[in-house]
PDB file of C-alpha atoms in Angstrom:
ATOM      1  CA  UNK A   1       0.000   0.000   0.000  1.00 36.00           C
ATOM      2  CA  UNK A   2       2.846   2.347   0.709  1.00 36.00           C
ATOM      3  CA  UNK A   3       4.552   1.613  -2.616  1.00 37.00           C
ATOM      4  CA  UNK A   4       3.664   4.900  -4.283  1.00 39.00           C
ATOM      5  CA  UNK A   5       4.527   8.312  -2.900  1.00 41.00           C
ATOM      6  CA  UNK A   6       2.905  11.327  -4.431  1.00 43.00           C
ATOM      7  CA  UNK A   7       5.311  14.203  -4.015  1.00 41.00           C
ATOM      8  CA  UNK A   8       4.993  17.923  -4.651  1.00 39.00           C
ATOM      9  CA  UNK A   9       7.899  20.116  -5.674  1.00 36.00           C
ATOM     10  CA  UNK A  10      10.269  21.316  -2.977  1.00 35.00           C
ATOM     11  CA  UNK A  11       9.784  24.920  -4.036  1.00 33.00           C
ATOM     12  CA  UNK A  12       6.006  24.688  -3.625  1.00 38.00           C
ATOM     13  CA  UNK A  13       6.385  23.176  -0.170  1.00 38.00           C
ATOM     14  CA  UNK A  14       8.902  25.746   1.022  1.00 38.00           C
ATOM     15  CA  UNK A  15       6.690  28.590  -0.203  1.00 41.00           C
ATOM     16  CA  UNK A  16       3.862  27.181   1.866  1.00 49.00           C
ATOM     17  CA  UNK A  17       6.118  26.745   4.891  1.00 84.00           C
ATOM     18  CA  UNK A  18       5.583  22.992   5.143  1.00 94.00           C
ATOM     19  CA  UNK A  19       7.867  20.186   4.056  1.00 95.00           C
ATOM     20  CA  UNK A  20       7.907  16.420   3.978  1.00 97.00           C
ATOM     21  CA  UNK A  21       9.772  15.080   6.998  1.00 96.00           C
ATOM     22  CA  UNK A  22       9.408  18.219   9.126  1.00 97.00           C
ATOM     23  CA  UNK A  23       9.634  16.149  12.342  1.00 98.00           C
ATOM     24  CA  UNK A  24      12.548  13.897  11.347  1.00 97.00           C
ATOM     25  CA  UNK A  25      14.856  15.494  13.929  1.00 97.00           C
ATOM     26  CA  UNK A  26      12.446  16.790  16.562  1.00 97.00           C
ATOM     27  CA  UNK A  27      10.093  13.776  16.721  1.00 98.00           C
ATOM     28  CA  UNK A  28      11.287  11.029  14.365  1.00 98.00           C
ATOM     29  CA  UNK A  29       8.457   8.640  15.264  1.00 98.00           C
ATOM     30  CA  UNK A  30       5.713  11.223  14.745  1.00 98.00           C
ATOM     31  CA  UNK A  31       4.272   9.789  11.527  1.00 98.00           C
ATOM     32  CA  UNK A  32       4.537   6.166  12.675  1.00 98.00           C
ATOM     33  CA  UNK A  33       2.754   7.016  15.944  1.00 98.00           C
ATOM     34  CA  UNK A  34      -0.111   8.625  14.036  1.00 98.00           C
ATOM     35  CA  UNK A  35      -0.237   5.719  11.583  1.00 98.00           C
ATOM     36  CA  UNK A  36      -0.347   3.038  14.285  1.00 98.00           C
ATOM     37  CA  UNK A  37      -3.065   4.965  16.141  1.00 98.00           C
ATOM     38  CA  UNK A  38      -5.225   5.243  13.030  1.00 98.00           C
ATOM     39  CA  UNK A  39      -4.657   1.546  12.295  1.00 98.00           C
ATOM     40  CA  UNK A  40      -5.782   0.602  15.792  1.00 98.00           C
ATOM     41  CA  UNK A  41      -9.040   2.550  15.496  1.00 98.00           C
ATOM     42  CA  UNK A  42      -9.601   1.398  11.902  1.00 97.00           C
ATOM     43  CA  UNK A  43      -9.418  -2.251  12.935  1.00 97.00           C
ATOM     44  CA  UNK A  44     -12.367  -1.787  15.283  1.00 96.00           C
ATOM     45  CA  UNK A  45     -14.271   0.628  13.015  1.00 95.00           C
ATOM     46  CA  UNK A  46     -13.216   0.964   9.343  1.00 94.00           C
ATOM     47  CA  UNK A  47     -15.687   3.816   8.801  1.00 94.00           C
ATOM     48  CA  UNK A  48     -13.433   6.085  10.856  1.00 97.00           C
ATOM     49  CA  UNK A  49     -11.273   6.563   7.731  1.00 97.00           C
ATOM     50  CA  UNK A  50     -14.020   8.524   5.990  1.00 96.00           C
ATOM     51  CA  UNK A  51     -14.612  10.503   9.171  1.00 97.00           C
ATOM     52  CA  UNK A  52     -10.985  11.615   9.359  1.00 98.00           C
ATOM     53  CA  UNK A  53     -10.916  12.560   5.678  1.00 98.00           C
ATOM     54  CA  UNK A  54     -14.063  14.657   6.002  1.00 97.00           C
ATOM     55  CA  UNK A  55     -12.830  16.319   9.179  1.00 98.00           C
ATOM     56  CA  UNK A  56      -9.588  17.366   7.487  1.00 98.00           C
ATOM     57  CA  UNK A  57     -11.560  18.804   4.563  1.00 98.00           C
ATOM     58  CA  UNK A  58     -13.885  20.765   6.844  1.00 97.00           C
ATOM     59  CA  UNK A  59     -10.925  22.045   8.859  1.00 98.00           C
ATOM     60  CA  UNK A  60      -9.034  23.311   5.813  1.00 97.00           C
ATOM     61  CA  UNK A  61     -12.014  25.132   4.276  1.00 96.00           C
ATOM     62  CA  UNK A  62     -12.517  27.251   7.419  1.00 96.00           C
ATOM     63  CA  UNK A  63      -9.612  29.320   8.801  1.00 92.00           C
ATOM     64  CA  UNK A  64      -7.220  27.113   6.832  1.00 96.00           C
ATOM     65  CA  UNK A  65      -5.701  23.794   7.925  1.00 98.00           C
ATOM     66  CA  UNK A  66      -5.107  24.789  11.547  1.00 98.00           C
ATOM     67  CA  UNK A  67      -7.115  22.227  13.560  1.00 98.00           C
ATOM     68  CA  UNK A  68      -9.636  24.934  14.532  1.00 98.00           C
ATOM     69  CA  UNK A  69     -12.418  22.397  13.908  1.00 98.00           C
ATOM     70  CA  UNK A  70     -11.178  20.386  16.905  1.00 98.00           C
ATOM     71  CA  UNK A  71     -11.673  23.127  19.504  1.00 98.00           C
ATOM     72  CA  UNK A  72     -14.465  22.620  22.053  1.00 97.00           C
ATOM     73  CA  UNK A  73     -16.728  25.417  23.279  1.00 96.00           C
ATOM     74  CA  UNK A  74     -19.841  27.440  22.565  1.00 95.00           C
ATOM     75  CA  UNK A  75     -19.887  28.938  19.096  1.00 96.00           C
ATOM     76  CA  UNK A  76     -16.828  27.050  17.811  1.00 97.00           C
ATOM     77  CA  UNK A  77     -16.606  25.469  14.350  1.00 97.00           C
ATOM     78  CA  UNK A  78     -17.415  22.117  15.884  1.00 96.00           C
ATOM     79  CA  UNK A  79     -20.916  23.395  16.756  1.00 96.00           C
ATOM     80  CA  UNK A  80     -21.735  24.639  13.222  1.00 95.00           C
ATOM     81  CA  UNK A  81     -24.516  22.744  11.449  1.00 92.00           C
ATOM     82  CA  UNK A  82     -22.284  21.298   8.678  1.00 93.00           C
ATOM     83  CA  UNK A  83     -19.881  19.980  11.343  1.00 95.00           C
ATOM     84  CA  UNK A  84     -22.340  18.321  13.710  1.00 92.00           C
ATOM     85  CA  UNK A  85     -21.852  14.972  11.988  1.00 92.00           C
ATOM     86  CA  UNK A  86     -18.054  15.043  12.039  1.00 95.00           C
ATOM     87  CA  UNK A  87     -16.429  12.048  13.669  1.00 95.00           C
ATOM     88  CA  UNK A  88     -12.975  10.741  14.441  1.00 97.00           C
ATOM     89  CA  UNK A  89     -12.106  13.176  17.225  1.00 98.00           C
ATOM     90  CA  UNK A  90     -11.153  10.268  19.479  1.00 98.00           C
ATOM     91  CA  UNK A  91      -8.496   9.153  16.963  1.00 98.00           C
ATOM     92  CA  UNK A  92      -6.866  12.589  16.892  1.00 98.00           C
ATOM     93  CA  UNK A  93      -6.979  12.891  20.684  1.00 98.00           C
ATOM     94  CA  UNK A  94      -5.482   9.417  21.080  1.00 98.00           C
ATOM     95  CA  UNK A  95      -2.641  10.192  18.681  1.00 98.00           C
ATOM     96  CA  UNK A  96      -2.010  13.537  20.376  1.00 98.00           C
ATOM     97  CA  UNK A  97      -1.702  11.992  23.844  1.00 98.00           C
ATOM     98  CA  UNK A  98       0.813   9.457  22.520  1.00 98.00           C
ATOM     99  CA  UNK A  99       2.802  12.158  20.742  1.00 98.00           C
ATOM    100  CA  UNK A 100       2.845  14.371  23.831  1.00 98.00           C
ATOM    101  CA  UNK A 101       4.271  11.437  25.787  1.00 98.00           C
ATOM    102  CA  UNK A 102       6.979  10.872  23.159  1.00 98.00           C
ATOM    103  CA  UNK A 103       7.728  14.464  22.084  1.00 97.00           C
ATOM    104  CA  UNK A 104       6.028  17.053  24.323  1.00 98.00           C
ATOM    105  CA  UNK A 105       4.958  20.271  22.624  1.00 97.00           C
ATOM    106  CA  UNK A 106       6.331  19.362  19.198  1.00 98.00           C
ATOM    107  CA  UNK A 107       3.680  17.937  16.866  1.00 98.00           C
ATOM    108  CA  UNK A 108       0.667  20.088  15.994  1.00 98.00           C
ATOM    109  CA  UNK A 109      -2.918  18.872  15.947  1.00 98.00           C
ATOM    110  CA  UNK A 110      -3.205  20.269  12.417  1.00 98.00           C
ATOM    111  CA  UNK A 111      -0.424  17.945  11.246  1.00 98.00           C
ATOM    112  CA  UNK A 112      -1.942  14.991  13.088  1.00 98.00           C
ATOM    113  CA  UNK A 113      -5.205  15.563  11.211  1.00 98.00           C
ATOM    114  CA  UNK A 114      -3.444  15.802   7.830  1.00 98.00           C
ATOM    115  CA  UNK A 115      -1.467  12.608   8.493  1.00 98.00           C
ATOM    116  CA  UNK A 116      -4.462  10.722   9.866  1.00 98.00           C
ATOM    117  CA  UNK A 117      -6.571  11.573   6.799  1.00 98.00           C
ATOM    118  CA  UNK A 118      -3.867  10.130   4.549  1.00 98.00           C
ATOM    119  CA  UNK A 119      -3.439   7.012   6.691  1.00 98.00           C
ATOM    120  CA  UNK A 120      -7.187   6.345   6.643  1.00 98.00           C
ATOM    121  CA  UNK A 121      -7.204   6.426   2.838  1.00 97.00           C
ATOM    122  CA  UNK A 122      -4.281   3.985   2.671  1.00 97.00           C
ATOM    123  CA  UNK A 123      -5.993   1.605   5.086  1.00 97.00           C
ATOM    124  CA  UNK A 124      -9.020   1.773   2.768  1.00 96.00           C
ATOM    125  CA  UNK A 125      -6.818   0.471  -0.077  1.00 94.00           C
ATOM    126  CA  UNK A 126      -6.038   3.856  -1.577  1.00 94.00           C
ATOM    127  CA  UNK A 127      -2.583   4.958  -2.698  1.00 94.00           C
ATOM    128  CA  UNK A 128      -0.378   6.778  -0.254  1.00 96.00           C
ATOM    129  CA  UNK A 129       1.181  10.219  -0.655  1.00 97.00           C
ATOM    130  CA  UNK A 130       3.868  12.170   1.170  1.00 97.00           C
ATOM    131  CA  UNK A 131       2.266  14.660   3.562  1.00 98.00           C
ATOM    132  CA  UNK A 132       4.168  17.932   4.016  1.00 97.00           C
ATOM    133  CA  UNK A 133       4.156  18.859   7.709  1.00 98.00           C
ATOM    134  CA  UNK A 134       5.043  21.904   9.789  1.00 97.00           C
ATOM    135  CA  UNK A 135       1.588  23.426  10.317  1.00 97.00           C
ATOM    136  CA  UNK A 136       0.802  25.130  13.582  1.00 97.00           C
ATOM    137  CA  UNK A 137      -2.525  25.189  15.404  1.00 98.00           C
ATOM    138  CA  UNK A 138      -4.922  28.123  15.250  1.00 97.00           C
ATOM    139  CA  UNK A 139      -6.331  29.941  18.263  1.00 97.00           C
ATOM    140  CA  UNK A 140      -9.607  31.071  16.685  1.00 96.00           C
ATOM    141  CA  UNK A 141     -12.656  28.902  15.995  1.00 96.00           C
ATOM    142  CA  UNK A 142     -15.993  30.401  14.975  1.00 96.00           C
ATOM    143  CA  UNK A 143     -19.126  28.537  13.896  1.00 96.00           C
ATOM    144  CA  UNK A 144     -20.250  31.412  11.683  1.00 95.00           C
ATOM    145  CA  UNK A 145     -17.228  30.954   9.429  1.00 94.00           C
ATOM    146  CA  UNK A 146     -18.319  27.397   8.603  1.00 93.00           C
ATOM    147  CA  UNK A 147     -21.365  28.719   6.751  1.00 88.00           C
ATOM    148  CA  UNK A 148     -19.504  28.803   3.437  1.00 86.00           C
ATOM    149  CA  UNK A 149     -18.507  25.132   3.393  1.00 94.00           C
ATOM    150  CA  UNK A 150     -19.502  23.365   0.157  1.00 95.00           C
ATOM    151  CA  UNK A 151     -23.068  22.086   0.525  1.00 94.00           C
ATOM    152  CA  UNK A 152     -25.033  19.110  -0.771  1.00 95.00           C
ATOM    153  CA  UNK A 153     -27.397  21.262  -2.881  1.00 95.00           C
ATOM    154  CA  UNK A 154     -24.672  23.466  -4.405  1.00 96.00           C
ATOM    155  CA  UNK A 155     -24.575  23.926  -8.152  1.00 96.00           C
ATOM    156  CA  UNK A 156     -21.337  23.141  -9.969  1.00 97.00           C
ATOM    157  CA  UNK A 157     -20.724  26.879 -10.400  1.00 97.00           C
ATOM    158  CA  UNK A 158     -21.101  27.403  -6.650  1.00 97.00           C
ATOM    159  CA  UNK A 159     -18.810  24.471  -5.914  1.00 97.00           C
ATOM    160  CA  UNK A 160     -16.203  25.815  -8.344  1.00 97.00           C
ATOM    161  CA  UNK A 161     -16.331  29.250  -6.727  1.00 97.00           C
ATOM    162  CA  UNK A 162     -15.853  27.840  -3.225  1.00 97.00           C
ATOM    163  CA  UNK A 163     -12.932  25.706  -4.332  1.00 97.00           C
ATOM    164  CA  UNK A 164     -11.369  28.506  -6.395  1.00 97.00           C
ATOM    165  CA  UNK A 165     -11.493  30.765  -3.337  1.00 96.00           C
ATOM    166  CA  UNK A 166      -9.128  28.266  -1.699  1.00 96.00           C
ATOM    167  CA  UNK A 167      -6.816  28.042  -4.716  1.00 97.00           C
ATOM    168  CA  UNK A 168      -8.265  24.765  -5.973  1.00 98.00           C
ATOM    169  CA  UNK A 169      -9.152  23.964  -9.593  1.00 97.00           C
ATOM    170  CA  UNK A 170     -12.197  22.186 -11.068  1.00 97.00           C
ATOM    171  CA  UNK A 171     -10.011  19.073 -11.347  1.00 96.00           C
ATOM    172  CA  UNK A 172      -9.231  19.344  -7.638  1.00 98.00           C
ATOM    173  CA  UNK A 173     -12.967  19.672  -7.010  1.00 98.00           C
ATOM    174  CA  UNK A 174     -13.861  16.457  -8.836  1.00 98.00           C
ATOM    175  CA  UNK A 175     -10.867  14.653  -7.353  1.00 97.00           C
ATOM    176  CA  UNK A 176     -11.554  15.602  -3.750  1.00 98.00           C
ATOM    177  CA  UNK A 177     -15.290  14.923  -4.008  1.00 98.00           C
ATOM    178  CA  UNK A 178     -14.191  11.491  -5.200  1.00 97.00           C
ATOM    179  CA  UNK A 179     -13.247  10.917  -1.570  1.00 97.00           C
ATOM    180  CA  UNK A 180     -16.939  10.032  -1.206  1.00 96.00           C
ATOM    181  CA  UNK A 181     -15.909   6.595  -2.454  1.00 95.00           C
ATOM    182  CA  UNK A 182     -15.674   5.873   1.282  1.00 95.00           C
ATOM    183  CA  UNK A 183     -18.185   7.021   3.863  1.00 91.00           C
ATOM    184  CA  UNK A 184     -21.885   7.534   4.358  1.00 93.00           C
ATOM    185  CA  UNK A 185     -24.502  10.264   4.510  1.00 94.00           C
ATOM    186  CA  UNK A 186     -27.849  10.567   6.276  1.00 95.00           C
ATOM    187  CA  UNK A 187     -31.260  10.269   4.600  1.00 96.00           C
ATOM    188  CA  UNK A 188     -32.090  13.846   5.602  1.00 95.00           C
ATOM    189  CA  UNK A 189     -29.442  15.138   3.192  1.00 95.00           C
ATOM    190  CA  UNK A 190     -30.832  13.558   0.041  1.00 96.00           C
ATOM    191  CA  UNK A 191     -34.357  12.152   0.643  1.00 96.00           C
ATOM    192  CA  UNK A 192     -35.866  15.368  -0.778  1.00 96.00           C
ATOM    193  CA  UNK A 193     -34.597  14.090  -4.151  1.00 97.00           C
ATOM    194  CA  UNK A 194     -36.813  11.010  -3.858  1.00 97.00           C
ATOM    195  CA  UNK A 195     -40.226  12.577  -3.228  1.00 96.00           C
ATOM    196  CA  UNK A 196     -42.000  15.641  -4.647  1.00 89.00           C
ATOM    197  CA  UNK A 197     -38.797  16.904  -6.255  1.00 92.00           C
ATOM    198  CA  UNK A 198     -40.774  17.492  -9.446  1.00 84.00           C
ATOM    199  CA  UNK A 199     -44.499  17.616 -10.212  1.00 80.00           C
ATOM    200  CA  UNK A 200     -44.161  15.289 -13.193  1.00 78.00           C
ATOM    201  CA  UNK A 201     -43.258  11.644 -13.701  1.00 80.00           C
ATOM    202  CA  UNK A 202     -42.418   9.712 -10.527  1.00 85.00           C
ATOM    203  CA  UNK A 203     -41.825  12.893  -8.547  1.00 90.00           C
ATOM    204  CA  UNK A 204     -38.139  12.148  -8.039  1.00 95.00           C
ATOM    205  CA  UNK A 205     -35.046  14.034  -9.181  1.00 96.00           C
ATOM    206  CA  UNK A 206     -34.892  13.074 -12.898  1.00 95.00           C
ATOM    207  CA  UNK A 207     -31.112  12.579 -12.682  1.00 96.00           C
ATOM    208  CA  UNK A 208     -31.660   9.537 -10.439  1.00 97.00           C
ATOM    209  CA  UNK A 209     -31.626   6.254 -12.359  1.00 97.00           C
ATOM    210  CA  UNK A 210     -35.295   5.052 -12.288  1.00 95.00           C
ATOM    211  CA  UNK A 211     -34.175   1.483 -11.550  1.00 96.00           C
ATOM    212  CA  UNK A 212     -32.221   2.762  -8.529  1.00 96.00           C
ATOM    213  CA  UNK A 213     -35.082   4.832  -7.112  1.00 96.00           C
ATOM    214  CA  UNK A 214     -37.002   1.959  -5.411  1.00 97.00           C
ATOM    215  CA  UNK A 215     -33.832   0.943  -3.545  1.00 96.00           C
ATOM    216  CA  UNK A 216     -33.303   4.476  -2.255  1.00 97.00           C
ATOM    217  CA  UNK A 217     -36.953   4.864  -1.274  1.00 97.00           C
ATOM    218  CA  UNK A 218     -36.791   1.584   0.640  1.00 97.00           C
ATOM    219  CA  UNK A 219     -33.713   2.811   2.514  1.00 96.00           C
ATOM    220  CA  UNK A 220     -35.183   6.249   3.162  1.00 97.00           C
ATOM    221  CA  UNK A 221     -38.999   6.080   3.241  1.00 96.00           C
ATOM    222  CA  UNK A 222     -40.971   9.305   3.127  1.00 93.00           C
ATOM    223  CA  UNK A 223     -41.232  10.791   6.645  1.00 91.00           C
ATOM    224  CA  UNK A 224     -38.843   8.054   7.846  1.00 93.00           C
ATOM    225  CA  UNK A 225     -35.762   8.263  10.059  1.00 95.00           C
ATOM    226  CA  UNK A 226     -33.735  11.134   8.634  1.00 94.00           C
ATOM    227  CA  UNK A 227     -30.643  10.126  10.601  1.00 94.00           C
ATOM    228  CA  UNK A 228     -30.323   6.701   8.970  1.00 95.00           C
ATOM    229  CA  UNK A 229     -26.894   6.334   7.319  1.00 94.00           C
ATOM    230  CA  UNK A 230     -26.526   5.319   3.670  1.00 94.00           C
ATOM    231  CA  UNK A 231     -23.307   4.545   1.779  1.00 94.00           C
ATOM    232  CA  UNK A 232     -22.259   7.303  -0.617  1.00 94.00           C
ATOM    233  CA  UNK A 233     -20.691   4.765  -2.976  1.00 93.00           C
ATOM    234  CA  UNK A 234     -23.315   2.074  -3.454  1.00 89.00           C
ATOM    235  CA  UNK A 235     -22.530  -1.382  -4.727  1.00 83.00           C
ATOM    236  CA  UNK A 236     -18.990  -1.599  -3.319  1.00 80.00           C
ATOM    237  CA  UNK A 237     -17.699  -1.949   0.257  1.00 75.00           C
ATOM    238  CA  UNK A 238     -17.969   1.392   2.057  1.00 71.00           C
ATOM    239  CA  UNK A 239     -14.350   1.218   3.202  1.00 81.00           C
ATOM    240  CA  UNK A 240     -12.780   0.583  -0.221  1.00 90.00           C
ATOM    241  CA  UNK A 241     -11.116   3.559  -1.875  1.00 93.00           C
ATOM    242  CA  UNK A 242     -11.641   3.134  -5.622  1.00 92.00           C
ATOM    243  CA  UNK A 243     -13.198   4.704  -8.740  1.00 93.00           C
ATOM    244  CA  UNK A 244     -16.602   3.013  -8.442  1.00 93.00           C
ATOM    245  CA  UNK A 245     -17.987   6.327  -7.129  1.00 95.00           C
ATOM    246  CA  UNK A 246     -17.460   7.893 -10.563  1.00 96.00           C
ATOM    247  CA  UNK A 247     -19.068   4.938 -12.347  1.00 95.00           C
ATOM    248  CA  UNK A 248     -22.103   5.380 -10.103  1.00 96.00           C
ATOM    249  CA  UNK A 249     -22.363   9.017 -11.167  1.00 97.00           C
ATOM    250  CA  UNK A 250     -22.421   7.974 -14.818  1.00 96.00           C
ATOM    251  CA  UNK A 251     -25.146   5.457 -14.013  1.00 97.00           C
ATOM    252  CA  UNK A 252     -27.353   7.989 -12.198  1.00 97.00           C
ATOM    253  CA  UNK A 253     -26.552   6.521  -8.801  1.00 97.00           C
ATOM    254  CA  UNK A 254     -24.997   9.513  -7.077  1.00 97.00           C
ATOM    255  CA  UNK A 255     -26.540   9.896  -3.624  1.00 97.00           C
ATOM    256  CA  UNK A 256     -25.989  13.605  -2.968  1.00 97.00           C
ATOM    257  CA  UNK A 257     -27.378  16.111  -5.444  1.00 97.00           C
ATOM    258  CA  UNK A 258     -24.057  17.976  -5.518  1.00 97.00           C
ATOM    259  CA  UNK A 259     -22.222  14.739  -6.350  1.00 98.00           C
ATOM    260  CA  UNK A 260     -24.546  13.746  -9.210  1.00 98.00           C
ATOM    261  CA  UNK A 261     -24.103  17.196 -10.735  1.00 98.00           C
ATOM    262  CA  UNK A 262     -20.460  16.326 -11.405  1.00 98.00           C
ATOM    263  CA  UNK A 263     -21.826  14.105 -14.184  1.00 98.00           C
ATOM    264  CA  UNK A 264     -24.813  16.144 -15.374  1.00 96.00           C
ATOM    265  CA  UNK A 265     -22.684  19.288 -15.753  1.00 96.00           C
ATOM    266  CA  UNK A 266     -20.609  19.038 -18.939  1.00 95.00           C
ATOM    267  CA  UNK A 267     -17.733  21.062 -17.478  1.00 94.00           C
ATOM    268  CA  UNK A 268     -16.958  18.452 -14.843  1.00 97.00           C
ATOM    269  CA  UNK A 269     -18.201  15.336 -16.651  1.00 96.00           C
ATOM    270  CA  UNK A 270     -15.014  15.126 -18.733  1.00 94.00           C
ATOM    271  CA  UNK A 271     -12.906  14.910 -15.570  1.00 95.00           C
ATOM    272  CA  UNK A 272     -15.164  12.174 -14.193  1.00 95.00           C
ATOM    273  CA  UNK A 273     -14.762  10.306 -17.485  1.00 93.00           C
ATOM    274  CA  UNK A 274     -10.980  10.613 -17.286  1.00 92.00           C
ATOM    275  CA  UNK A 275     -10.986   8.947 -13.891  1.00 92.00           C
ATOM    276  CA  UNK A 276     -13.174   6.193 -15.329  1.00 89.00           C
ATOM    277  CA  UNK A 277     -10.749   5.597 -18.199  1.00 78.00           C
ATOM    278  CA  UNK A 278     -13.306   6.353 -20.922  1.00 62.00           C
ATOM    279  CA  UNK A 279     -11.853   5.378 -24.312  1.00 54.00           C
ATOM    280  CA  UNK A 280     -10.593   8.298 -26.365  1.00 48.00           C
ATOM    281  CA  UNK A 281      -9.826  10.500 -23.359  1.00 52.00           C
ATOM    282  CA  UNK A 282      -6.468  10.961 -21.703  1.00 54.00           C
ATOM    283  CA  UNK A 283      -6.933   8.934 -18.551  1.00 62.00           C
ATOM    284  CA  UNK A 284      -6.080  10.068 -15.056  1.00 72.00           C
ATOM    285  CA  UNK A 285      -5.041   7.912 -12.108  1.00 89.00           C
ATOM    286  CA  UNK A 286      -7.505   8.727  -9.351  1.00 92.00           C
ATOM    287  CA  UNK A 287      -5.153   7.541  -6.609  1.00 93.00           C
ATOM    288  CA  UNK A 288      -2.276   9.709  -7.842  1.00 93.00           C
ATOM    289  CA  UNK A 289      -4.423  12.776  -8.486  1.00 95.00           C
ATOM    290  CA  UNK A 290      -6.143  12.423  -5.125  1.00 96.00           C
ATOM    291  CA  UNK A 291      -2.799  12.611  -3.338  1.00 97.00           C
ATOM    292  CA  UNK A 292      -1.788  15.698  -5.306  1.00 97.00           C
ATOM    293  CA  UNK A 293      -5.067  17.469  -4.615  1.00 98.00           C
ATOM    294  CA  UNK A 294      -4.893  16.547  -0.928  1.00 98.00           C
ATOM    295  CA  UNK A 295      -1.431  18.106  -0.657  1.00 97.00           C
ATOM    296  CA  UNK A 296      -2.785  21.306  -2.232  1.00 97.00           C
ATOM    297  CA  UNK A 297      -5.809  21.343   0.052  1.00 97.00           C
ATOM    298  CA  UNK A 298      -3.742  20.605   3.164  1.00 97.00           C
ATOM    299  CA  UNK A 299      -1.703  23.768   2.537  1.00 96.00           C
ATOM    300  CA  UNK A 300      -4.703  26.123   2.521  1.00 97.00           C
ATOM    301  CA  UNK A 301      -4.222  29.072   4.891  1.00 96.00           C
ATOM    302  CA  UNK A 302      -1.704  27.274   7.078  1.00 96.00           C
ATOM    303  CA  UNK A 303       0.080  28.813  10.040  1.00 95.00           C
ATOM    304  CA  UNK A 304       3.829  28.260  10.302  1.00 91.00           C
ATOM    305  CA  UNK A 305       6.881  29.671  12.034  1.00 90.00           C
ATOM    306  CA  UNK A 306       5.738  31.759  14.988  1.00 90.00           C
ATOM    307  CA  UNK A 307       2.078  31.894  13.964  1.00 94.00           C
ATOM    308  CA  UNK A 308      -0.455  30.029  16.079  1.00 96.00           C
ATOM    309  CA  UNK A 309       0.731  27.478  18.627  1.00 97.00           C
ATOM    310  CA  UNK A 310       1.321  23.797  19.266  1.00 98.00           C
ATOM    311  CA  UNK A 311      -1.635  22.758  21.373  1.00 98.00           C
ATOM    312  CA  UNK A 312      -1.068  20.424  24.301  1.00 97.00           C
ATOM    313  CA  UNK A 313      -4.625  19.136  24.001  1.00 98.00           C
ATOM    314  CA  UNK A 314      -6.274  19.317  20.573  1.00 98.00           C
ATOM    315  CA  UNK A 315      -9.702  20.337  21.869  1.00 97.00           C
ATOM    316  CA  UNK A 316      -8.396  23.291  23.882  1.00 97.00           C
ATOM    317  CA  UNK A 317      -6.330  26.384  23.142  1.00 97.00           C
ATOM    318  CA  UNK A 318      -3.211  26.560  25.327  1.00 96.00           C
TER     319      UNK A 318
END
């Protein structure tokens, strides 16, 4: 699994203030401690991999990748509506306590989150990538700033704008959303597509494959339990990182409206097709591109040098 390393250029890393191997001298076991911690939790609950990946994404899109999403308290990011379903905090806290025992005050919570997200993908049979480290932890966390996170009803134009604001391209958008190949969502976030979405035909979102609709309605009946969890990548194991998610989009089996739009919108469909290896198009390796896009995302708005702090406990500012 660790046979392929996706690297970014040294110049790009130094400009961002992070670099691969940042802790080689100050805490040489840092990455192995995080990896073994993630492995331990993954063995008992493989779905934690998707939780860590989503948490890292939500952290980076608000205040940058500074672990501000981990801070407890009234009005913090953690309390914002889009973040209420985040999970995996116990993995980060576990890794932090082990790192504090080995190298007190050295490894940031922001770096732990970036490393843990990568390790979860690898455990889910995805390719690995080299994670630049050296981030510091933020001291500010505000729920109101989480309002602009990409949402499940967003148009492709809205999604592009939100990603572009963070320095990410449409290809990064499609690639990172492809992380939905692992993980689940709740009925409340897509059941509106199944009933009374239109006043014609079967009443469902017309982009849903009609043969798939009965299965979704059985899983999420009208006025049923909105908290019931459904796999985002149907038809394959929920903890397998692969390209089946993109095939499902082509077949009208995207669960979230925002995901299915990656296929129905011509501007992003070509990228989806490239990941699927459609004949006649220059193919892309999803595993390789995912690592590259994750490195870009993990350098959004980072704090380095004397900015921020190295938290002793990830849920609390020093």
